[in-house]
PDB file of C-alpha atoms in Angstrom:
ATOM      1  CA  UNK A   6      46.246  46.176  26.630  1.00 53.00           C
ATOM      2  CA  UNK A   7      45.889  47.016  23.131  1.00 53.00           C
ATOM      3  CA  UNK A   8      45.608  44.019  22.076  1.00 56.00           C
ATOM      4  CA  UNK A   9      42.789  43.130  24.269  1.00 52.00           C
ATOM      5  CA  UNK A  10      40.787  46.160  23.487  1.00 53.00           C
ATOM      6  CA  UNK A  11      41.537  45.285  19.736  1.00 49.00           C
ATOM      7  CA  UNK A  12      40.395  41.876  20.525  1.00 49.00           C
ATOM      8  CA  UNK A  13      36.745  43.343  22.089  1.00 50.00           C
ATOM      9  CA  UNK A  14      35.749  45.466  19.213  1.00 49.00           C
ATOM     10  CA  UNK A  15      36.353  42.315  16.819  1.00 49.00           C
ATOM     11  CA  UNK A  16      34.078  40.061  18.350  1.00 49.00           C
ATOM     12  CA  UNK A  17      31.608  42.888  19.339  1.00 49.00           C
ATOM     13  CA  UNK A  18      31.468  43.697  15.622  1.00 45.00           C
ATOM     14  CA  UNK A  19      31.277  40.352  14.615  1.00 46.00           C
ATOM     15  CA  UNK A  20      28.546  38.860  17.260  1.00 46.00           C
ATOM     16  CA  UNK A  21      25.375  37.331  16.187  1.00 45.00           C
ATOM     17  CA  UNK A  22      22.356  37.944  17.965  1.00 45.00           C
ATOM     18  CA  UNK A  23      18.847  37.299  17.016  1.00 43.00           C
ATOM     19  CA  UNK A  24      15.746  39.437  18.467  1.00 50.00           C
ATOM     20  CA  UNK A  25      12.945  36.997  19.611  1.00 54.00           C
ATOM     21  CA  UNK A  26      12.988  34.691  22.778  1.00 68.00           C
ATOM     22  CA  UNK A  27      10.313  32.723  21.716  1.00 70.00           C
ATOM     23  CA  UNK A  28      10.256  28.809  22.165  1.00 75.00           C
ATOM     24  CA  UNK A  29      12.483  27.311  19.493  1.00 76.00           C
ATOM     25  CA  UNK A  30      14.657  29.899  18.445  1.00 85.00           C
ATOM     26  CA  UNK A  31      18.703  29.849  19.180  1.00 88.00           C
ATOM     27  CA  UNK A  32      21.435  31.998  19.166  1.00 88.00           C
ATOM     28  CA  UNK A  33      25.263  31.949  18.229  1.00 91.00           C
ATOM     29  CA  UNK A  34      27.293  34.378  20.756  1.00 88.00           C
ATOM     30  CA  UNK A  35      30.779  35.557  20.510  1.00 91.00           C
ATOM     31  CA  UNK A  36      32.362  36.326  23.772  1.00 89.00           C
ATOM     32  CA  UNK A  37      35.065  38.381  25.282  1.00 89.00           C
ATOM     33  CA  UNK A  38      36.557  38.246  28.913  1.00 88.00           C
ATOM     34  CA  UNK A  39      38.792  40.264  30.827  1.00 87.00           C
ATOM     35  CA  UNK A  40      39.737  39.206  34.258  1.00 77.00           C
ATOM     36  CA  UNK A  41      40.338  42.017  36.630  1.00 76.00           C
ATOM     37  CA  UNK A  42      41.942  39.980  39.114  1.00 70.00           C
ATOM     38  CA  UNK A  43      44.845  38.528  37.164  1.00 69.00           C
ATOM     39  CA  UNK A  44      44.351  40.828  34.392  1.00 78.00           C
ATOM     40  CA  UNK A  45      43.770  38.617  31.518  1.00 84.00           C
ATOM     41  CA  UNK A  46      41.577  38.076  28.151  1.00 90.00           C
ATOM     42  CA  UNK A  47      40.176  35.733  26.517  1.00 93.00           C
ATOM     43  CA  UNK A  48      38.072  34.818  23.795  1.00 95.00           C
ATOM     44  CA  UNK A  49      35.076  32.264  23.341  1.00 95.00           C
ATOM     45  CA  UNK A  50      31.798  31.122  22.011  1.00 96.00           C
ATOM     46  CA  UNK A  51      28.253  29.755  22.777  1.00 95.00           C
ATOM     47  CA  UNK A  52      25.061  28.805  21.747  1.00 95.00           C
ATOM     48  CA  UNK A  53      21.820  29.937  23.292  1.00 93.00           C
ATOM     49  CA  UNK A  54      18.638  27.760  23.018  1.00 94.00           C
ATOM     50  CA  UNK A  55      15.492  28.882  23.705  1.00 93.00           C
ATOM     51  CA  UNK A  56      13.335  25.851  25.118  1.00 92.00           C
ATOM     52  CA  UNK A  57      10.461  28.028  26.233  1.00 91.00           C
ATOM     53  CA  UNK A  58       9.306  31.396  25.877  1.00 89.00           C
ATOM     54  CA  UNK A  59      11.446  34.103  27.542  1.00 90.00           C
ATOM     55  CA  UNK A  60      13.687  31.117  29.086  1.00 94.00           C
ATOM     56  CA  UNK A  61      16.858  29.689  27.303  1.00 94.00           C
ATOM     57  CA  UNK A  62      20.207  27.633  28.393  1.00 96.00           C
ATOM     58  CA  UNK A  63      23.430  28.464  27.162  1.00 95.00           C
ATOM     59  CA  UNK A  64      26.737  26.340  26.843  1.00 96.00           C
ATOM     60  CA  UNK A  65      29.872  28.465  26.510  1.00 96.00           C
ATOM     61  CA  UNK A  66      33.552  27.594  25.991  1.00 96.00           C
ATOM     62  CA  UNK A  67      36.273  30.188  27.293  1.00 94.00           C
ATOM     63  CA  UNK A  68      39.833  30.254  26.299  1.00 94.00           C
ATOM     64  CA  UNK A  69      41.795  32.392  28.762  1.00 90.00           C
ATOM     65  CA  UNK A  70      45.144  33.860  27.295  1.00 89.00           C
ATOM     66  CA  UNK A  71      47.172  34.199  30.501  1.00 85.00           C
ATOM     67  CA  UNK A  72      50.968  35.170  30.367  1.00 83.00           C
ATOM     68  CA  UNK A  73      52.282  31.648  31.763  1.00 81.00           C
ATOM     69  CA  UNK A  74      50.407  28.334  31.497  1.00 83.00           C
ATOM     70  CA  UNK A  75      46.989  28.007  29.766  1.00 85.00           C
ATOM     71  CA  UNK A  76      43.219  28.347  31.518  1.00 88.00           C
ATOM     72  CA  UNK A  77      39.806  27.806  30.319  1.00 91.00           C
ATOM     73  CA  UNK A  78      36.302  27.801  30.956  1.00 92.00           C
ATOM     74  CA  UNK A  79      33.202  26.468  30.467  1.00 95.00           C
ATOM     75  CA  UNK A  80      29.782  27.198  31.627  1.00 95.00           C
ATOM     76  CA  UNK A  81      26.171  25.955  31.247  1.00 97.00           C
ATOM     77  CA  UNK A  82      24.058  28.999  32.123  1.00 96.00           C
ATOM     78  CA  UNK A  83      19.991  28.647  32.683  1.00 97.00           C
ATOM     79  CA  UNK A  84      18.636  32.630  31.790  1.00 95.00           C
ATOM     80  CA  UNK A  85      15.536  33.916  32.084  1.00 96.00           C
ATOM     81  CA  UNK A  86      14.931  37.293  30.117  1.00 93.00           C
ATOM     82  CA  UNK A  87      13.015  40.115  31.329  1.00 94.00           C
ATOM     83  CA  UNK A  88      12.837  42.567  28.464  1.00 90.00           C
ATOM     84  CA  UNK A  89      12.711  42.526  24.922  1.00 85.00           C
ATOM     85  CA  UNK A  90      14.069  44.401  22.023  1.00 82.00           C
ATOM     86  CA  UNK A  91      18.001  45.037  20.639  1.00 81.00           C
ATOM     87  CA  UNK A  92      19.219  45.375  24.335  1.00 84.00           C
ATOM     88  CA  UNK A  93      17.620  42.933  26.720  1.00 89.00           C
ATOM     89  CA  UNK A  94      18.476  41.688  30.303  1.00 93.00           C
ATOM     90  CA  UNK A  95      18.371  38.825  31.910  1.00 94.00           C
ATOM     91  CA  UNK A  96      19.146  36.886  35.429  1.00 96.00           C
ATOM     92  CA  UNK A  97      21.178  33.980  34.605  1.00 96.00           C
ATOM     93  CA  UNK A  98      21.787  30.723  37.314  1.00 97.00           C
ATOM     94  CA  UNK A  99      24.236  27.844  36.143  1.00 96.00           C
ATOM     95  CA  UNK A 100      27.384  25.879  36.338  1.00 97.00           C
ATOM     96  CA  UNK A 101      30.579  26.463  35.748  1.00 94.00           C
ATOM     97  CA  UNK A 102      33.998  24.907  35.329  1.00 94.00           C
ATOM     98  CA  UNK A 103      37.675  26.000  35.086  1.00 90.00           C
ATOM     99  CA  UNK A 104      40.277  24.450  33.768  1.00 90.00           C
ATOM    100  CA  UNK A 105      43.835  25.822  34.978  1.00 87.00           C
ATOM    101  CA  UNK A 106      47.599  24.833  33.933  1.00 85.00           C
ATOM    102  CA  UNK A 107      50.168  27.117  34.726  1.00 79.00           C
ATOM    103  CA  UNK A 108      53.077  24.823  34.495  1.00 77.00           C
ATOM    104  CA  UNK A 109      52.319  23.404  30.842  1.00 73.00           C
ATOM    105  CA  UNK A 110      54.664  20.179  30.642  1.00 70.00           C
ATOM    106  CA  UNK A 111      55.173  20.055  34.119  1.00 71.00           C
ATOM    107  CA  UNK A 112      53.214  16.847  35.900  1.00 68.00           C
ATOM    108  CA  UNK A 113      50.669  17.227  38.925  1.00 65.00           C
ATOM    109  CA  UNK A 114      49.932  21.451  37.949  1.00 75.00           C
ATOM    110  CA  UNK A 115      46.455  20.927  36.771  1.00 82.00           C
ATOM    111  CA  UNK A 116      43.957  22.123  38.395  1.00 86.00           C
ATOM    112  CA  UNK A 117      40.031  22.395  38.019  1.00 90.00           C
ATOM    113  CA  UNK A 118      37.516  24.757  40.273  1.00 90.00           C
ATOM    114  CA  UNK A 119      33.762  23.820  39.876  1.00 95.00           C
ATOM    115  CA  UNK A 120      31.720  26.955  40.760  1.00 94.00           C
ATOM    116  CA  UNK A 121      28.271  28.580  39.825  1.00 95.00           C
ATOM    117  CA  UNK A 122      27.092  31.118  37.748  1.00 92.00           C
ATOM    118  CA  UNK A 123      24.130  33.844  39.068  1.00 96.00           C
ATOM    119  CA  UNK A 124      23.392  36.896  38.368  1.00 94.00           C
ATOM    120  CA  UNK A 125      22.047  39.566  36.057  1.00 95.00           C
ATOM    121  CA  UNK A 126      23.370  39.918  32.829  1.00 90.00           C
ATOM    122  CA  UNK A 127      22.531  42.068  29.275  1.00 87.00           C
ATOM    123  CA  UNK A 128      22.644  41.547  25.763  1.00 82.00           C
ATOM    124  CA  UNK A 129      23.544  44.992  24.255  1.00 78.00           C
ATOM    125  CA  UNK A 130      22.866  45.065  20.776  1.00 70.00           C
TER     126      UNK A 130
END
Protein backbone atom coordinates (compact mmCIF):
# COMPACT_ATOMS: atom_id res chain seq x y z
CA UNK A 1 0.00 0.00 0.00
CA UNK A 2 2.89 2.14 0.32
CA UNK A 3 4.03 1.64 -2.62
CA UNK A 4 0.94 2.62 -4.37
CA UNK A 5 0.47 5.78 -2.47
CA UNK A 6 4.24 6.46 -3.29
CA UNK A 7 3.40 5.69 -6.79
CA UNK A 8 0.27 8.54 -6.78
CA UNK A 9 2.20 11.44 -5.49
CA UNK A 10 4.93 10.74 -8.33
CA UNK A 11 2.81 11.03 -11.16
CA UNK A 12 0.57 13.71 -9.48
CA UNK A 13 3.75 15.76 -9.12
CA UNK A 14 4.92 15.03 -12.34
CA UNK A 15 1.53 15.50 -14.56
CA UNK A 16 1.28 17.93 -17.32
CA UNK A 17 -1.68 19.84 -17.81
CA UNK A 18 -2.27 22.83 -19.89
CA UNK A 19 -5.13 25.56 -19.05
CA UNK A 20 -7.11 26.36 -22.30
CA UNK A 21 -9.69 24.03 -24.11
CA UNK A 22 -9.69 25.88 -27.07
CA UNK A 23 -9.71 24.18 -30.62
CA UNK A 24 -6.20 22.95 -31.33
CA UNK A 25 -4.59 22.67 -28.19
CA UNK A 26 -3.50 19.06 -26.55
CA UNK A 27 -2.53 17.71 -23.50
CA UNK A 28 -0.03 15.00 -22.10
CA UNK A 29 -1.68 13.22 -18.85
CA UNK A 30 -0.08 10.97 -16.40
CA UNK A 31 -2.40 8.58 -14.79
CA UNK A 32 -2.80 6.55 -11.70
CA UNK A 33 -5.40 3.71 -10.91
CA UNK A 34 -6.36 1.86 -8.01
CA UNK A 35 -8.92 -0.81 -8.30
CA UNK A 36 -11.08 -1.22 -5.29
CA UNK A 37 -12.40 -4.40 -6.30
CA UNK A 38 -9.25 -6.48 -6.63
CA UNK A 39 -7.22 -3.96 -4.97
CA UNK A 40 -4.66 -3.11 -7.47
CA UNK A 41 -2.53 -0.09 -9.13
CA UNK A 42 -1.43 0.83 -11.97
CA UNK A 43 0.20 3.35 -13.88
CA UNK A 44 -0.42 4.96 -17.44
CA UNK A 45 -0.52 7.74 -19.91
CA UNK A 46 -2.59 9.73 -22.51
CA UNK A 47 -2.95 12.39 -24.74
CA UNK A 48 -5.85 14.79 -24.87
CA UNK A 49 -6.75 16.62 -28.16
CA UNK A 50 -8.84 19.31 -28.33
CA UNK A 51 -10.72 19.24 -31.84
CA UNK A 52 -13.18 21.94 -30.90
CA UNK A 53 -13.71 24.36 -28.32
CA UNK A 54 -14.56 22.97 -24.85
CA UNK A 55 -14.67 19.31 -26.55
CA UNK A 56 -11.56 16.96 -26.74
CA UNK A 57 -10.87 12.96 -27.18
CA UNK A 58 -8.47 11.22 -25.24
CA UNK A 59 -6.54 7.84 -25.88
CA UNK A 60 -5.11 6.29 -22.72
CA UNK A 61 -2.97 3.19 -22.09
CA UNK A 62 -3.23 1.45 -18.52
CA UNK A 63 -0.81 -0.97 -17.12
CA UNK A 64 -2.39 -2.78 -14.17
CA UNK A 65 0.21 -4.27 -11.62
CA UNK A 66 -1.82 -7.17 -10.22
CA UNK A 67 -0.17 -9.80 -7.83
CA UNK A 68 -0.48 -12.86 -10.40
CA UNK A 69 -0.71 -12.54 -14.20
CA UNK A 70 -0.60 -9.15 -16.01
CA UNK A 71 -3.83 -6.73 -17.06
CA UNK A 72 -4.17 -3.66 -19.02
CA UNK A 73 -6.25 -1.11 -20.37
CA UNK A 74 -7.01 1.09 -22.87
CA UNK A 75 -9.60 3.63 -23.47
CA UNK A 76 -10.69 6.23 -26.08
CA UNK A 77 -12.70 8.76 -24.07
CA UNK A 78 -14.92 11.67 -25.97
CA UNK A 79 -15.12 14.73 -22.96
CA UNK A 80 -16.85 17.62 -23.00
CA UNK A 81 -15.70 20.30 -20.33
CA UNK A 82 -17.91 22.44 -18.41
CA UNK A 83 -15.67 24.80 -16.49
CA UNK A 84 -12.55 26.42 -16.89
CA UNK A 85 -9.56 27.33 -14.88
CA UNK A 86 -6.69 25.00 -12.85
CA UNK A 87 -9.51 22.54 -11.74
CA UNK A 88 -12.09 21.83 -14.40
CA UNK A 89 -14.80 19.09 -14.88
CA UNK A 90 -15.98 17.34 -17.40
CA UNK A 91 -18.60 14.42 -18.55
CA UNK A 92 -16.69 11.98 -20.46
CA UNK A 93 -18.51 9.02 -22.96
CA UNK A 94 -16.11 6.41 -24.71
CA UNK A 95 -14.72 3.00 -25.23
CA UNK A 96 -12.87 0.91 -23.47
CA UNK A 97 -10.86 -2.29 -23.55
CA UNK A 98 -9.17 -4.73 -21.11
CA UNK A 99 -6.71 -6.87 -21.60
CA UNK A 100 -6.40 -9.73 -18.82
CA UNK A 101 -3.74 -12.71 -18.30
CA UNK A 102 -3.58 -14.23 -15.12
CA UNK A 103 -1.88 -17.39 -16.07
CA UNK A 104 1.22 -15.75 -17.99
CA UNK A 105 2.74 -18.84 -20.01
CA UNK A 106 -0.14 -20.81 -19.62
CA UNK A 107 -2.25 -21.27 -23.18
CA UNK A 108 -6.10 -20.38 -23.59
CA UNK A 109 -5.98 -17.69 -20.11
CA UNK A 110 -6.37 -14.57 -22.08
CA UNK A 111 -9.03 -12.78 -21.85
CA UNK A 112 -10.41 -9.34 -23.20
CA UNK A 113 -13.76 -7.35 -21.86
CA UNK A 114 -14.92 -4.51 -24.25
CA UNK A 115 -16.92 -2.00 -22.13
CA UNK A 116 -17.74 1.84 -22.11
CA UNK A 117 -16.65 4.70 -20.44
CA UNK A 118 -19.40 7.60 -19.02
CA UNK A 119 -19.41 9.71 -16.59
CA UNK A 120 -18.19 12.86 -14.89
CA UNK A 121 -14.77 13.33 -14.32
CA UNK A 122 -12.17 16.41 -13.00
CA UNK A 123 -8.92 17.64 -13.74
CA UNK A 124 -7.54 18.93 -10.36
CA UNK A 125 -4.72 21.02 -10.87
Amino acid sequence: MKKALLLLVFIGVFSIHAKAQMKGDARIHVLATYGLRFGEFGAGAGAEFFFADKFAVMPSFIKNFPKVGNTSNLNFDLRYYVTEGPSQVYFVAGYSQTFQNNQPGQAGTSRNFVGANVGVGATLF
